Coordinates of C-alpha atoms and ligand atoms in Angstrom, one line a residue:
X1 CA 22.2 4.7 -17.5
X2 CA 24.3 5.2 -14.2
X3 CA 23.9 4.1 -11.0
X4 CA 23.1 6.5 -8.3
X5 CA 22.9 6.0 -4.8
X6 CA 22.2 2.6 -4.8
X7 CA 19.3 2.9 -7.2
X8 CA 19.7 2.4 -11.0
X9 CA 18.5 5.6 -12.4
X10 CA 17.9 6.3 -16.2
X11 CA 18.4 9.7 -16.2
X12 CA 16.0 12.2 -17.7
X13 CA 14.5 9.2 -19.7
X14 CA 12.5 11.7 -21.6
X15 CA 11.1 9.7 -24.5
X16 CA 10.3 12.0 -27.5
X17 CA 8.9 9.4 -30.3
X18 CA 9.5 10.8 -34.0
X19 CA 5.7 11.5 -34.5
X20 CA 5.7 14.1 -31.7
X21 CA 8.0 17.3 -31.6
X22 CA 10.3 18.1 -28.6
X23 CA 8.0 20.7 -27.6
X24 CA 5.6 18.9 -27.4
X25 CA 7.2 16.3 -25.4
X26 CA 8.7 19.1 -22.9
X27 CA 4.7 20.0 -22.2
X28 CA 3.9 17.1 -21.3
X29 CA 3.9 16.2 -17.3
X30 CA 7.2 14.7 -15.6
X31 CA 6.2 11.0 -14.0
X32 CA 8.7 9.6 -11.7
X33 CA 8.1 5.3 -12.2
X34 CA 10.0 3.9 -9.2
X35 CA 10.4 0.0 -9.9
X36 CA 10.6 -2.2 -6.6
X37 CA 10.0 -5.4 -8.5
X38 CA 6.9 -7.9 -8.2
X39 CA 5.4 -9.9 -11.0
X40 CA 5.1 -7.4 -13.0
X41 CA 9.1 -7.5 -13.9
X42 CA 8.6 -11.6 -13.5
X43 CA 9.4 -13.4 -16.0
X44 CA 9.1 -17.8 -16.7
X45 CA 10.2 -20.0 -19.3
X46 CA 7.6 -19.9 -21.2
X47 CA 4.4 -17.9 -22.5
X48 CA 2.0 -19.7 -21.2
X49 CA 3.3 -20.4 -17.8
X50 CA 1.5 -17.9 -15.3
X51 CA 2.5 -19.2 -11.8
X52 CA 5.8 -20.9 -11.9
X53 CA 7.9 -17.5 -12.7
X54 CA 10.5 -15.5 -10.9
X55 CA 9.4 -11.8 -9.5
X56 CA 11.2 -8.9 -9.9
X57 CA 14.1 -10.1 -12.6
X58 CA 12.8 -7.5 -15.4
X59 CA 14.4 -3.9 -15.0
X60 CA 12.5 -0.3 -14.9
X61 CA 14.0 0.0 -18.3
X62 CA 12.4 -3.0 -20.3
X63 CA 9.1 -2.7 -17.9
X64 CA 8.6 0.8 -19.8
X65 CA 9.9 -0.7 -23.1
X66 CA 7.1 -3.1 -23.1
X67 CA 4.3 0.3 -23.2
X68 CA 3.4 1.5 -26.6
X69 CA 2.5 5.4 -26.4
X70 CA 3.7 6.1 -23.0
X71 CA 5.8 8.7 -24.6
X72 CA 2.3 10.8 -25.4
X73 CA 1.5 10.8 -22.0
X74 CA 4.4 11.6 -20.1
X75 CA 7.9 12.4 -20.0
X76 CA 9.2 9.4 -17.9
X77 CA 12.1 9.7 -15.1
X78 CA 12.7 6.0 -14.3
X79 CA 14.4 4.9 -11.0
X80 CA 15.2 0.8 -10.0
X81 CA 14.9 1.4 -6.6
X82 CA 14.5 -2.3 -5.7
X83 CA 13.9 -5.6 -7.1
X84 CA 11.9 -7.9 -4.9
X85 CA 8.7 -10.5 -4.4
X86 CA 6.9 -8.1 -2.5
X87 CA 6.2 -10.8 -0.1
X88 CA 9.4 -10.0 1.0
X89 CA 8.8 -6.4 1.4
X90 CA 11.0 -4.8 4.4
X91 CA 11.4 -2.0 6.7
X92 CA 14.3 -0.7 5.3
X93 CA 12.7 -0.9 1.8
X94 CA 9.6 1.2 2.9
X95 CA 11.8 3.4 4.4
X96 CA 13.8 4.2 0.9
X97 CA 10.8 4.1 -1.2
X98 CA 8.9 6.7 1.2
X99 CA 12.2 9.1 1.7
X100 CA 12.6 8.6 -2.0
X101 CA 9.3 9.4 -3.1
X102 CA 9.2 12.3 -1.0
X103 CA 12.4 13.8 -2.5
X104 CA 10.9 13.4 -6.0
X105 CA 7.6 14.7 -4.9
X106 CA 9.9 17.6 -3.5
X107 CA 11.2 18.3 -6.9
X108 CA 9.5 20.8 -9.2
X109 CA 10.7 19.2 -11.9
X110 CA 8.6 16.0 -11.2
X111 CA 4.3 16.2 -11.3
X112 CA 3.6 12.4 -9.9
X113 CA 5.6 9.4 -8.3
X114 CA 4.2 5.7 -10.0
X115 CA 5.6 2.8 -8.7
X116 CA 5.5 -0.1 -9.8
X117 CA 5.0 -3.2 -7.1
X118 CA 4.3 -6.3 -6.4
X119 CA 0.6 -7.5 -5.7
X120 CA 1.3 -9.6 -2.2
X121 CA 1.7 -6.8 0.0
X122 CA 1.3 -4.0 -2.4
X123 CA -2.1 -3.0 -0.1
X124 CA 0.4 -2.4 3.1
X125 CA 2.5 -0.3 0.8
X126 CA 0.3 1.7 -1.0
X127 CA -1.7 2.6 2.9
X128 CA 1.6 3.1 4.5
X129 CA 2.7 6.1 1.8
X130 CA -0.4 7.7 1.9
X131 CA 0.1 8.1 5.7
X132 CA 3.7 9.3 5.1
X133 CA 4.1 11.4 1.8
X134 CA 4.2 14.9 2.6
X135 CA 2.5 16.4 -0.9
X136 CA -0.5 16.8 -2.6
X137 CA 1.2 15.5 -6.3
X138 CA -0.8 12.3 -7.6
X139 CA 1.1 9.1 -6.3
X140 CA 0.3 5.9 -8.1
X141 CA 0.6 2.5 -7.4
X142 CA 0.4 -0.5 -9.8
X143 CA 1.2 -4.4 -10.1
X144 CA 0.2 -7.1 -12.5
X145 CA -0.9 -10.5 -12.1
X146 CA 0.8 -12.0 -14.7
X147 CA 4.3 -12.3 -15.6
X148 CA 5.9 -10.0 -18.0
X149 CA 6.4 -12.8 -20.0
X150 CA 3.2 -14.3 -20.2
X151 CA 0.8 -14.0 -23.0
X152 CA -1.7 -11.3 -22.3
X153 CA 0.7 -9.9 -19.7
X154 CA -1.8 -7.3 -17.7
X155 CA 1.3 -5.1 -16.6
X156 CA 2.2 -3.0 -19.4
X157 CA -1.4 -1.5 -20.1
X158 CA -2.0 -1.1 -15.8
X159 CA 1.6 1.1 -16.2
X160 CA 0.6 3.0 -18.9
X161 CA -2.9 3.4 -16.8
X162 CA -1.4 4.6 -13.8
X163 CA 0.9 7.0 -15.3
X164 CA -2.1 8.0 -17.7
X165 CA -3.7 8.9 -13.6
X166 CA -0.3 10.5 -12.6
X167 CA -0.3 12.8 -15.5
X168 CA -4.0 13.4 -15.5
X169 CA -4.1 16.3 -12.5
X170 CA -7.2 14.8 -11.7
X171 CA -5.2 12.8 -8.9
X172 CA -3.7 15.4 -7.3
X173 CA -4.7 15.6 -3.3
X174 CA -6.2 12.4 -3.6
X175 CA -3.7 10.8 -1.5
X176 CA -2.2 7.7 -2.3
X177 CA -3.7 5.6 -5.3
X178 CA -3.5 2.2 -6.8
X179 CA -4.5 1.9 -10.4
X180 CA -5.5 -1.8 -11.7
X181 CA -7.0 -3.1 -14.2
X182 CA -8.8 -0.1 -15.2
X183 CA -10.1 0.8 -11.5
X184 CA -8.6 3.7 -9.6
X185 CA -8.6 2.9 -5.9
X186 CA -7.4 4.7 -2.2
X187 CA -5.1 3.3 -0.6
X188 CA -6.8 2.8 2.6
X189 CA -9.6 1.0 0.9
X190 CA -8.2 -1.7 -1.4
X191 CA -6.7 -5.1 -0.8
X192 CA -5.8 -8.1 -3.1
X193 CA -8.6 -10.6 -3.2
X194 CA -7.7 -13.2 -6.0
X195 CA -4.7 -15.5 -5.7
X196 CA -4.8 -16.0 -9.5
X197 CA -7.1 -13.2 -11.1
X198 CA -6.0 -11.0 -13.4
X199 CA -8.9 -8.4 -11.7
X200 CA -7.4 -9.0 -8.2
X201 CA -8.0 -5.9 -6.4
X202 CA -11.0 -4.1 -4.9
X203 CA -12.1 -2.0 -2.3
X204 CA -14.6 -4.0 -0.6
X205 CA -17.9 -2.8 1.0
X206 CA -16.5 0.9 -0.5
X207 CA -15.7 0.5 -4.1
X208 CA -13.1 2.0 -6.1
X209 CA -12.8 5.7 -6.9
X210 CA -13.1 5.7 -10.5
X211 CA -11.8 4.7 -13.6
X212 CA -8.9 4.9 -16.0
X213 CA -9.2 3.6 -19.7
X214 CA -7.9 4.5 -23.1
X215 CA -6.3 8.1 -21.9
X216 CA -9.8 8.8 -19.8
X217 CA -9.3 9.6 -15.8
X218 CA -12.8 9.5 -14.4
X219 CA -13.5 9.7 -10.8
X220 CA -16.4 9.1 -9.1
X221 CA -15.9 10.1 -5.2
X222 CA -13.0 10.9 -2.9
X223 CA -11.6 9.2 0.2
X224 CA -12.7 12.0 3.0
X225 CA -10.1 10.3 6.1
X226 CA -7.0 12.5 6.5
X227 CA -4.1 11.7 4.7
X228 CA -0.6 12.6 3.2
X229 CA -0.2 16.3 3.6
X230 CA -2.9 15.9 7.3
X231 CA -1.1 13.4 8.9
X232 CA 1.5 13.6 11.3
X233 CA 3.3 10.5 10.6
X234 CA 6.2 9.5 9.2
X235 CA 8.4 6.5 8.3
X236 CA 10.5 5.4 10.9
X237 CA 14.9 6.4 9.8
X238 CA 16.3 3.7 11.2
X239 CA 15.0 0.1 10.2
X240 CA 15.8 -0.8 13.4
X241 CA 13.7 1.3 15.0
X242 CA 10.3 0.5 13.6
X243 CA 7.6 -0.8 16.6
X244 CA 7.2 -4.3 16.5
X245 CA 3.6 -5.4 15.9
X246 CA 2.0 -8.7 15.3
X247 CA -0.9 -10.3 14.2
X248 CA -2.8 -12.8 15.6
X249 CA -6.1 -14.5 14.3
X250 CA -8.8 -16.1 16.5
X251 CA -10.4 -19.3 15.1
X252 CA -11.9 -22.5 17.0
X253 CA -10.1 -23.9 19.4
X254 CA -7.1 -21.2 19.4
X255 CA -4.2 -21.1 22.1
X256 CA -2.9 -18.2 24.1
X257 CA 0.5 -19.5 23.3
X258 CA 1.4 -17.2 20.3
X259 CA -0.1 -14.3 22.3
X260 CA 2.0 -14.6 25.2
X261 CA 5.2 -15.3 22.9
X262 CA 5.3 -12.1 21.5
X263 CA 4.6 -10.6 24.8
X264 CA 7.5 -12.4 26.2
X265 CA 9.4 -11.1 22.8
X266 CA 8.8 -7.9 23.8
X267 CA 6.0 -6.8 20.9
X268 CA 4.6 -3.2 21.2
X269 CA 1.5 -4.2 19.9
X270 CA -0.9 -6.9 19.1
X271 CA -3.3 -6.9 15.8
X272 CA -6.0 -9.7 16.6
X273 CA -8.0 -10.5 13.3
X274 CA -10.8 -11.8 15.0
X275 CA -14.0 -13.3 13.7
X276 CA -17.1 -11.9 12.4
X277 CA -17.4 -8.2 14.1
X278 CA -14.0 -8.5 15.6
X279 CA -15.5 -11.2 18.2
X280 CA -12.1 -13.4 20.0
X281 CA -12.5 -16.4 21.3
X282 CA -12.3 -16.4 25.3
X283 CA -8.8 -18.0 25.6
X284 CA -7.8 -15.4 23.0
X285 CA -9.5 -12.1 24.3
X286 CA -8.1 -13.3 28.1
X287 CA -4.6 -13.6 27.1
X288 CA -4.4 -9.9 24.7
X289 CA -6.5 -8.3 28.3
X290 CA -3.3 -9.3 29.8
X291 CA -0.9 -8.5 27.1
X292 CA -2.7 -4.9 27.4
X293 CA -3.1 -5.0 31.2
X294 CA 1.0 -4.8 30.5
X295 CA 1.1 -2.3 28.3
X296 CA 1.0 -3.7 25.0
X297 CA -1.3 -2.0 22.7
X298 CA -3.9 -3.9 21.1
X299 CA -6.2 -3.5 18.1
X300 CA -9.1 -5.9 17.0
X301 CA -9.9 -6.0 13.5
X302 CA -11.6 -8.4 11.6
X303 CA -10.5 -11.5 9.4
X304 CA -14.0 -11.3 7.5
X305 CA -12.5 -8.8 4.6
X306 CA -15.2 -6.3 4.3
X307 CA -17.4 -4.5 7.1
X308 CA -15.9 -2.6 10.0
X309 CA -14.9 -3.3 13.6
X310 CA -17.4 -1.7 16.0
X311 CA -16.2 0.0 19.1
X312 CA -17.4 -1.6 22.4
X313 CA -18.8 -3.8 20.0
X314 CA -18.5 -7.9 19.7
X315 CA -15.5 -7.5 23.1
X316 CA -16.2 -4.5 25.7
X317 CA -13.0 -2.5 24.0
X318 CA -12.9 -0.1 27.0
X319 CA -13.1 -2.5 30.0
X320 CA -10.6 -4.9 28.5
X321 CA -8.1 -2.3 27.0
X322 CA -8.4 -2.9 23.6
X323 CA -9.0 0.0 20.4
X324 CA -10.9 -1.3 17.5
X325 CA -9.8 -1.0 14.0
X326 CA -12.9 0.5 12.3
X327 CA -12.8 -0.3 8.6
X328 CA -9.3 -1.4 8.2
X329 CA -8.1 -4.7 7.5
X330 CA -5.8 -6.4 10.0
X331 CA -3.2 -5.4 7.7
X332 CA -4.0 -2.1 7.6
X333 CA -4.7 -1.2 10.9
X334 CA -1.1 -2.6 11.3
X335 CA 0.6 -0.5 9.7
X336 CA -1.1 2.4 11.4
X337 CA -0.2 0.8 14.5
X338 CA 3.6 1.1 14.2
X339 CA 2.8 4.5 12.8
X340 CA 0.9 5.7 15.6
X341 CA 3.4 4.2 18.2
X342 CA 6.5 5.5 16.5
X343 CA 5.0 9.0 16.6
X344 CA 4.6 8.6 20.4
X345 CA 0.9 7.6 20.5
X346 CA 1.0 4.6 23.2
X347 CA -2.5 5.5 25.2
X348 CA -5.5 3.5 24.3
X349 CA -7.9 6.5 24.2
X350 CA -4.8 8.5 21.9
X351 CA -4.3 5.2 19.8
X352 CA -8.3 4.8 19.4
X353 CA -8.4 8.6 18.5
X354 CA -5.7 7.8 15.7
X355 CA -8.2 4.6 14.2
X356 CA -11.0 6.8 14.3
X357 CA -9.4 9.4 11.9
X358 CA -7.2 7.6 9.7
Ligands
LIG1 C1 4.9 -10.1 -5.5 O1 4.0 -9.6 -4.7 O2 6.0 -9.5 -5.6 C2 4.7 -11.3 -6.3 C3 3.2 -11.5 -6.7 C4 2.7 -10.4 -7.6 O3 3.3 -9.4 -7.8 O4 1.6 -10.7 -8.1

């Protein structure tokens, strides 16, 4: 092992088992599996204890270690580039991961990126790559719900799944994926709905893609919204530099106090989750008509979790200056947000153009 460029890398950690020849190894694909940390390299004090663990202490190394037969599927490059609770995911982070997986993806001697994640905010990831990875090669996310440690761990068998995807072909120009527990889904569509489940991602109104299980990709549709290679965004350099956008929820009673904090702060846009079909209370809606009478862009999504936003629908989106999110969660349609805005998009009828495609 040696550390390279701030990443520990394991270098050329082709894995040829004695029961399979080094030809037959050299055929197989070349995975990338770029570690960032989560519960699937936590670990507790003991077996049974599922909650009360650290995230992100277990290296790339022992996280592949822990996979019986990966070696038959791939040949494995592994890369630590991070080791964090995702909860604390950052700019700067998302900016390494997506230049790094880029430059892998860049590589002809690499078929597929998998990285492993945490599950907290492994939704914003996973939508924010497929926006910014310029390739059509099979990128795969994947997480796990319990500790490395635990009994019945779920992360080794979703790793070996989504590099089983990666390796597959069948991924390629499918954008951005997240394999777990068995189910193949895109990256705009899925979101964590469990706290504690060990099947703690769907894609909700949509479905998943397909399937994965022992060895067998099978997918049932594609995701037809632009992405990866058809977009024209990318992540933001500088960490700096990203556009600073908020959320805000509506709910009984709700002030206008947080609203007109951030614009005081200076925020470039406003997500509101609103209820139902996007609907804002009135003391809400009047204060983000202001916040975009000034300038600041503002999208209303939904805090319901499945369904879409309809323009003009529950608020009159035009007359007040707002764009509506469409399908996407709040957290979703922020990330596309900053995207958007960093790429110069600050009009309402540009930025509602940019929801309506992506
Ligand atoms: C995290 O998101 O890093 C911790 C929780 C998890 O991975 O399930």
């Amino acid at each position: 092992m040696a550390v390279e460029g701030g990443s520990l890398k394991i270098a050329a950690m082709t894995t040829s088992s004695s029961s399979q020849n080094a030809a037959g190894a050299s055929a197989l694909p070349r995975i990338a599996v770029l570690a960032t940390g989560g519960t699937i390299a936590g670990s507790a004090p003991d077996a049974a204890n599922t909650a009360g663990y650290q995230a992100g202490v277990i290296g790339v190394a022992q996280l592949l270690a822990a996979v019986p037969g990966l070696d038959a599927v791939a040949q494995i490059h592994a890369e630590q580039v991070a080791s964090v609770d995702s909860k604390d995911m950052s700019f700067a982070l998302w900016t390494t991961l997506a230049q790094r997986v880029n430059a892998l993806l860049a590589d002809d001697d690499i078929d597929g990126v998998v990285i492993t994640h945490g599950t907290d905010t492994l939704e914003e990831t996973a939508y924010l790559l497929h926006l910014t990875v310029k390739s059509a090669k099979p990128v795969i996310l994947t997480a796990a719900m319990r500790p490395a440690s635990a009994l019945s761990a779920d992360g080794p068998l979703n790793l070996l799944n989504a590099v089983t995807v990666a390796a597959s072909g069948a991924a390629a120009g499918q954008g951005v994926l997240v394999a777990f527990n068995n189910r193949m889904h895109c990256a705009r569509d899925v979101a964590k709905i469990s706290t504690y489940a060990v099947d703690a991602f769907q894609s909700p109104e949509i479905g998943a893609l397909g399937w994965v299980q022992d060895g067998r990709v099978d997918f049932q549709r594609r995701a037809l919204r632009p992405h990866t290679l058809d977009t024209p965004f990318a992540v933001v350099d500088d960490a700096a530099q990203w556009p600073q956008v908020d959320i805000v929820t509506s709910y009984a009673g709700v002030s206008r106090i947080a609203v007109d904090a951030l614009v005081s702060a200076g925020v470039r846009g406003i997500v509101v989750a609103g209820t139902g079909n996007g609907s804002i209370h009135a003391t809400l809606q009047q204060a983000l008509a202001d916040a975009a009478a000034q300038g600041v862009a503002v999208v209303r999504a939904s805090r319901v979790g499945s369904g879409h936003v309809m323009h003009n629908g529950a608020a009159k989106d035009d007359a007040l200056g707002f764009v509506s999110a469409g399908t996407l969660s709040p957290y979703k349609a922020r990330v596309l947000l900053m995207l958007a805005l960093a790429a110069g998009n600050t009009q309402k009828d540009a930025l509602q153009r940019v929801f309506d495609t992506y």
